[in-house]
């Protein structure tokens, strides 16, 4: 989701962690991010969470991956969305709008979290789960829900 005319807001650092892809068993290397400029509550120099590549986190908007959160594979975070604490967003899951995802949330498959939704706690979103609007979910397993 990066465009040529947008200045980069973060960089990948040399700090890495490895995760095992639950679908294919492949080990993926994720990189901690560092803010290159201040935006939306993030200060220049702040360390964020872990992403696999710049594909996972847009340079546009105020979106951010913080703490020890992880975003990888074809998952994407954009807009003004925030993913933090120990949340994991992977496969083709998307977090956008002003959504906030935190706690021990796991979003897999083609899960979508958007609008002003808040997903927290030990919630798992799988397959085609959608959580949008102003919904708040703090526990449970959500699948194919719209």
PDB file of C-alpha atoms in Angstrom:
ATOM      1  CA  UNK A   1       0.000   0.000   0.000  1.00  0.00           C
ATOM      2  CA  UNK A   2       2.986   2.303  -0.339  1.00  0.00           C
ATOM      3  CA  UNK A   3       2.898   4.974  -3.014  1.00  0.00           C
ATOM      4  CA  UNK A   4       5.824   6.756  -4.638  1.00  0.00           C
ATOM      5  CA  UNK A   5       4.890  10.234  -3.351  1.00  0.00           C
ATOM      6  CA  UNK A   6       4.458   9.304   0.309  1.00  0.00           C
ATOM      7  CA  UNK A   7       7.451   9.776   2.601  1.00  0.00           C
ATOM      8  CA  UNK A   8       8.328   6.716   4.613  1.00  0.00           C
ATOM      9  CA  UNK A   9       7.161   6.862   8.199  1.00  0.00           C
ATOM     10  CA  UNK A  10       9.067   3.832   9.478  1.00  0.00           C
ATOM     11  CA  UNK A  11      12.015   1.604   8.699  1.00  0.00           C
ATOM     12  CA  UNK A  12      12.802  -2.033   9.351  1.00  0.00           C
ATOM     13  CA  UNK A  13      15.479  -2.455  12.014  1.00  0.00           C
ATOM     14  CA  UNK A  14      18.011  -5.258  12.420  1.00  0.00           C
ATOM     15  CA  UNK A  15      16.064  -6.655  15.393  1.00  0.00           C
ATOM     16  CA  UNK A  16      14.272  -9.768  14.204  1.00  0.00           C
ATOM     17  CA  UNK A  17      12.063 -12.536  15.460  1.00  0.00           C
ATOM     18  CA  UNK A  18      10.981 -15.727  13.755  1.00  0.00           C
ATOM     19  CA  UNK A  19       7.481 -17.153  13.572  1.00  0.00           C
ATOM     20  CA  UNK A  20       6.281 -20.430  12.160  1.00  0.00           C
ATOM     21  CA  UNK A  21       3.574 -19.981   9.547  1.00  0.00           C
ATOM     22  CA  UNK A  22       0.629 -21.990  10.905  1.00  0.00           C
ATOM     23  CA  UNK A  23      -0.632 -22.834   7.396  1.00  0.00           C
ATOM     24  CA  UNK A  24       2.517 -23.953   5.624  1.00  0.00           C
ATOM     25  CA  UNK A  25       4.934 -24.563   8.477  1.00  0.00           C
ATOM     26  CA  UNK A  26       7.423 -22.137   6.912  1.00  0.00           C
ATOM     27  CA  UNK A  27       9.587 -20.085   9.273  1.00  0.00           C
ATOM     28  CA  UNK A  28       9.185 -16.355   8.583  1.00  0.00           C
ATOM     29  CA  UNK A  29      11.561 -13.622   9.700  1.00  0.00           C
ATOM     30  CA  UNK A  30       9.891 -10.479  11.030  1.00  0.00           C
ATOM     31  CA  UNK A  31      11.586  -7.124  11.610  1.00  0.00           C
ATOM     32  CA  UNK A  32      10.957  -4.623  14.382  1.00  0.00           C
ATOM     33  CA  UNK A  33      10.024  -1.207  13.004  1.00  0.00           C
ATOM     34  CA  UNK A  34      11.225   2.275  13.989  1.00  0.00           C
ATOM     35  CA  UNK A  35       9.359   5.523  13.288  1.00  0.00           C
ATOM     36  CA  UNK A  36      11.216   7.905  10.958  1.00  0.00           C
ATOM     37  CA  UNK A  37       8.860  10.800  11.719  1.00  0.00           C
ATOM     38  CA  UNK A  38       6.208  11.706  14.271  1.00  0.00           C
ATOM     39  CA  UNK A  39       2.556  10.991  13.450  1.00  0.00           C
ATOM     40  CA  UNK A  40      -0.676  10.067  15.247  1.00  0.00           C
ATOM     41  CA  UNK A  41       0.749   9.581  18.739  1.00  0.00           C
ATOM     42  CA  UNK A  42       3.945   7.924  17.502  1.00  0.00           C
ATOM     43  CA  UNK A  43       7.163   9.894  17.983  1.00  0.00           C
ATOM     44  CA  UNK A  44      10.154   9.876  15.656  1.00  0.00           C
ATOM     45  CA  UNK A  45      12.519   7.152  16.870  1.00  0.00           C
ATOM     46  CA  UNK A  46       9.820   5.086  18.619  1.00  0.00           C
ATOM     47  CA  UNK A  47      10.211   1.345  18.201  1.00  0.00           C
ATOM     48  CA  UNK A  48       7.145  -0.539  17.073  1.00  0.00           C
ATOM     49  CA  UNK A  49       6.165  -4.154  16.665  1.00  0.00           C
ATOM     50  CA  UNK A  50       7.243  -6.656  14.026  1.00  0.00           C
ATOM     51  CA  UNK A  51       6.355  -6.930  10.341  1.00  0.00           C
ATOM     52  CA  UNK A  52       7.627  -9.210   7.605  1.00  0.00           C
ATOM     53  CA  UNK A  53       7.893  -6.505   4.929  1.00  0.00           C
ATOM     54  CA  UNK A  54       6.716  -2.997   4.074  1.00  0.00           C
ATOM     55  CA  UNK A  55       3.733  -4.627   2.368  1.00  0.00           C
ATOM     56  CA  UNK A  56       2.295  -5.327   5.827  1.00  0.00           C
ATOM     57  CA  UNK A  57       2.075  -1.709   7.071  1.00  0.00           C
ATOM     58  CA  UNK A  58       1.160   1.315   4.966  1.00  0.00           C
ATOM     59  CA  UNK A  59       3.290   4.453   5.040  1.00  0.00           C
ATOM     60  CA  UNK A  60       0.089   6.482   4.584  1.00  0.00           C
ATOM     61  CA  UNK A  61      -2.233   7.537   7.396  1.00  0.00           C
ATOM     62  CA  UNK A  62      -1.520   7.070  11.096  1.00  0.00           C
ATOM     63  CA  UNK A  63      -1.613   3.260  11.151  1.00  0.00           C
ATOM     64  CA  UNK A  64       0.944   1.589  13.395  1.00  0.00           C
ATOM     65  CA  UNK A  65       2.062  -1.782  14.704  1.00  0.00           C
ATOM     66  CA  UNK A  66       3.346  -1.395  18.262  1.00  0.00           C
ATOM     67  CA  UNK A  67       4.700  -3.251  21.269  1.00  0.00           C
ATOM     68  CA  UNK A  68       5.312  -6.909  20.364  1.00  0.00           C
ATOM     69  CA  UNK A  69       2.470  -7.212  17.839  1.00  0.00           C
ATOM     70  CA  UNK A  70       3.238  -9.131  14.652  1.00  0.00           C
ATOM     71  CA  UNK A  71       1.901  -8.697  11.110  1.00  0.00           C
ATOM     72  CA  UNK A  72       3.092 -11.023   8.368  1.00  0.00           C
ATOM     73  CA  UNK A  73       2.440 -13.057   5.256  1.00  0.00           C
ATOM     74  CA  UNK A  74      -0.061 -11.114   3.079  1.00  0.00           C
ATOM     75  CA  UNK A  75      -1.734  -9.373   6.046  1.00  0.00           C
ATOM     76  CA  UNK A  76      -2.097  -5.596   5.860  1.00  0.00           C
ATOM     77  CA  UNK A  77      -2.611  -2.674   8.246  1.00  0.00           C
ATOM     78  CA  UNK A  78      -3.568   0.709   6.786  1.00  0.00           C
ATOM     79  CA  UNK A  79      -5.557   3.891   7.331  1.00  0.00           C
ATOM     80  CA  UNK A  80      -5.395   4.931  10.981  1.00  0.00           C
ATOM     81  CA  UNK A  81      -5.590   1.405  12.417  1.00  0.00           C
ATOM     82  CA  UNK A  82      -3.485   0.342  15.407  1.00  0.00           C
ATOM     83  CA  UNK A  83      -2.264  -3.170  16.208  1.00  0.00           C
ATOM     84  CA  UNK A  84      -0.376  -3.530  19.473  1.00  0.00           C
ATOM     85  CA  UNK A  85       0.447  -5.534  22.613  1.00  0.00           C
ATOM     86  CA  UNK A  86       0.751  -9.213  21.533  1.00  0.00           C
ATOM     87  CA  UNK A  87      -1.743  -9.263  18.652  1.00  0.00           C
ATOM     88  CA  UNK A  88      -0.945 -11.336  15.568  1.00  0.00           C
ATOM     89  CA  UNK A  89      -2.378 -10.470  12.151  1.00  0.00           C
ATOM     90  CA  UNK A  90      -1.415 -12.914   9.404  1.00  0.00           C
ATOM     91  CA  UNK A  91      -2.376 -14.708   6.202  1.00  0.00           C
ATOM     92  CA  UNK A  92      -4.577 -12.257   4.244  1.00  0.00           C
ATOM     93  CA  UNK A  93      -6.175 -10.561   7.254  1.00  0.00           C
ATOM     94  CA  UNK A  94      -6.636  -6.775   7.077  1.00  0.00           C
ATOM     95  CA  UNK A  95      -6.939  -4.096   9.742  1.00  0.00           C
ATOM     96  CA  UNK A  96      -8.020  -0.676   8.495  1.00  0.00           C
ATOM     97  CA  UNK A  97      -9.996   2.470   9.223  1.00  0.00           C
ATOM     98  CA  UNK A  98      -9.665   3.521  12.864  1.00  0.00           C
ATOM     99  CA  UNK A  99      -9.749  -0.062  14.176  1.00  0.00           C
ATOM    100  CA  UNK A 100      -7.718  -1.067  17.233  1.00  0.00           C
ATOM    101  CA  UNK A 101      -6.494  -4.610  17.778  1.00  0.00           C
ATOM    102  CA  UNK A 102      -4.677  -5.505  20.987  1.00  0.00           C
ATOM    103  CA  UNK A 103      -4.230  -8.059  23.719  1.00  0.00           C
ATOM    104  CA  UNK A 104      -3.625 -11.595  22.506  1.00  0.00           C
ATOM    105  CA  UNK A 105      -5.844 -11.328  19.426  1.00  0.00           C
ATOM    106  CA  UNK A 106      -5.145 -13.664  16.501  1.00  0.00           C
ATOM    107  CA  UNK A 107      -6.571 -12.766  13.071  1.00  0.00           C
ATOM    108  CA  UNK A 108      -6.046 -15.383  10.354  1.00  0.00           C
ATOM    109  CA  UNK A 109      -7.287 -16.181   6.889  1.00  0.00           C
ATOM    110  CA  UNK A 110      -9.184 -13.353   5.256  1.00  0.00           C
ATOM    111  CA  UNK A 111     -10.420 -11.750   8.469  1.00  0.00           C
ATOM    112  CA  UNK A 112     -11.230  -8.034   8.217  1.00  0.00           C
ATOM    113  CA  UNK A 113     -11.226  -5.594  11.124  1.00  0.00           C
ATOM    114  CA  UNK A 114     -12.269  -2.090  10.168  1.00  0.00           C
ATOM    115  CA  UNK A 115     -14.260   1.026  10.887  1.00  0.00           C
ATOM    116  CA  UNK A 116     -13.924   1.935  14.559  1.00  0.00           C
ATOM    117  CA  UNK A 117     -13.993  -1.680  15.743  1.00  0.00           C
ATOM    118  CA  UNK A 118     -11.991  -2.752  18.777  1.00  0.00           C
ATOM    119  CA  UNK A 119     -10.863  -6.350  19.077  1.00  0.00           C
ATOM    120  CA  UNK A 120      -9.029  -7.296  22.252  1.00  0.00           C
ATOM    121  CA  UNK A 121      -8.382 -10.000  24.804  1.00  0.00           C
ATOM    122  CA  UNK A 122      -7.979 -13.562  23.587  1.00  0.00           C
ATOM    123  CA  UNK A 123     -10.235 -13.205  20.542  1.00  0.00           C
ATOM    124  CA  UNK A 124      -9.529 -15.278  17.432  1.00  0.00           C
ATOM    125  CA  UNK A 125     -10.825 -14.214  14.026  1.00  0.00           C
ATOM    126  CA  UNK A 126     -10.537 -16.833  11.317  1.00  0.00           C
ATOM    127  CA  UNK A 127     -11.481 -17.445   7.713  1.00  0.00           C
ATOM    128  CA  UNK A 128     -13.891 -14.748   6.512  1.00  0.00           C
ATOM    129  CA  UNK A 129     -14.662 -13.065   9.827  1.00  0.00           C
ATOM    130  CA  UNK A 130     -15.563  -9.366   9.582  1.00  0.00           C
ATOM    131  CA  UNK A 131     -15.628  -7.005  12.534  1.00  0.00           C
ATOM    132  CA  UNK A 132     -16.500  -3.486  11.442  1.00  0.00           C
ATOM    133  CA  UNK A 133     -18.424  -0.411  12.518  1.00  0.00           C
ATOM    134  CA  UNK A 134     -18.230   0.346  16.224  1.00  0.00           C
ATOM    135  CA  UNK A 135     -18.219  -3.260  17.431  1.00  0.00           C
ATOM    136  CA  UNK A 136     -16.093  -4.309  20.380  1.00  0.00           C
ATOM    137  CA  UNK A 137     -15.145  -7.940  20.857  1.00  0.00           C
ATOM    138  CA  UNK A 138     -13.122  -9.043  23.855  1.00  0.00           C
ATOM    139  CA  UNK A 139     -13.200 -12.825  23.692  1.00  0.00           C
ATOM    140  CA  UNK A 140     -14.277 -15.704  21.517  1.00  0.00           C
ATOM    141  CA  UNK A 141     -13.732 -17.391  18.189  1.00  0.00           C
ATOM    142  CA  UNK A 142     -15.310 -15.537  15.266  1.00  0.00           C
ATOM    143  CA  UNK A 143     -15.627 -17.166  11.852  1.00  0.00           C
ATOM    144  CA  UNK A 144     -17.570 -16.154   8.713  1.00  0.00           C
ATOM    145  CA  UNK A 145     -19.350 -13.419  10.659  1.00  0.00           C
ATOM    146  CA  UNK A 146     -20.516 -10.214   8.943  1.00  0.00           C
TER     147      UNK A 146
END
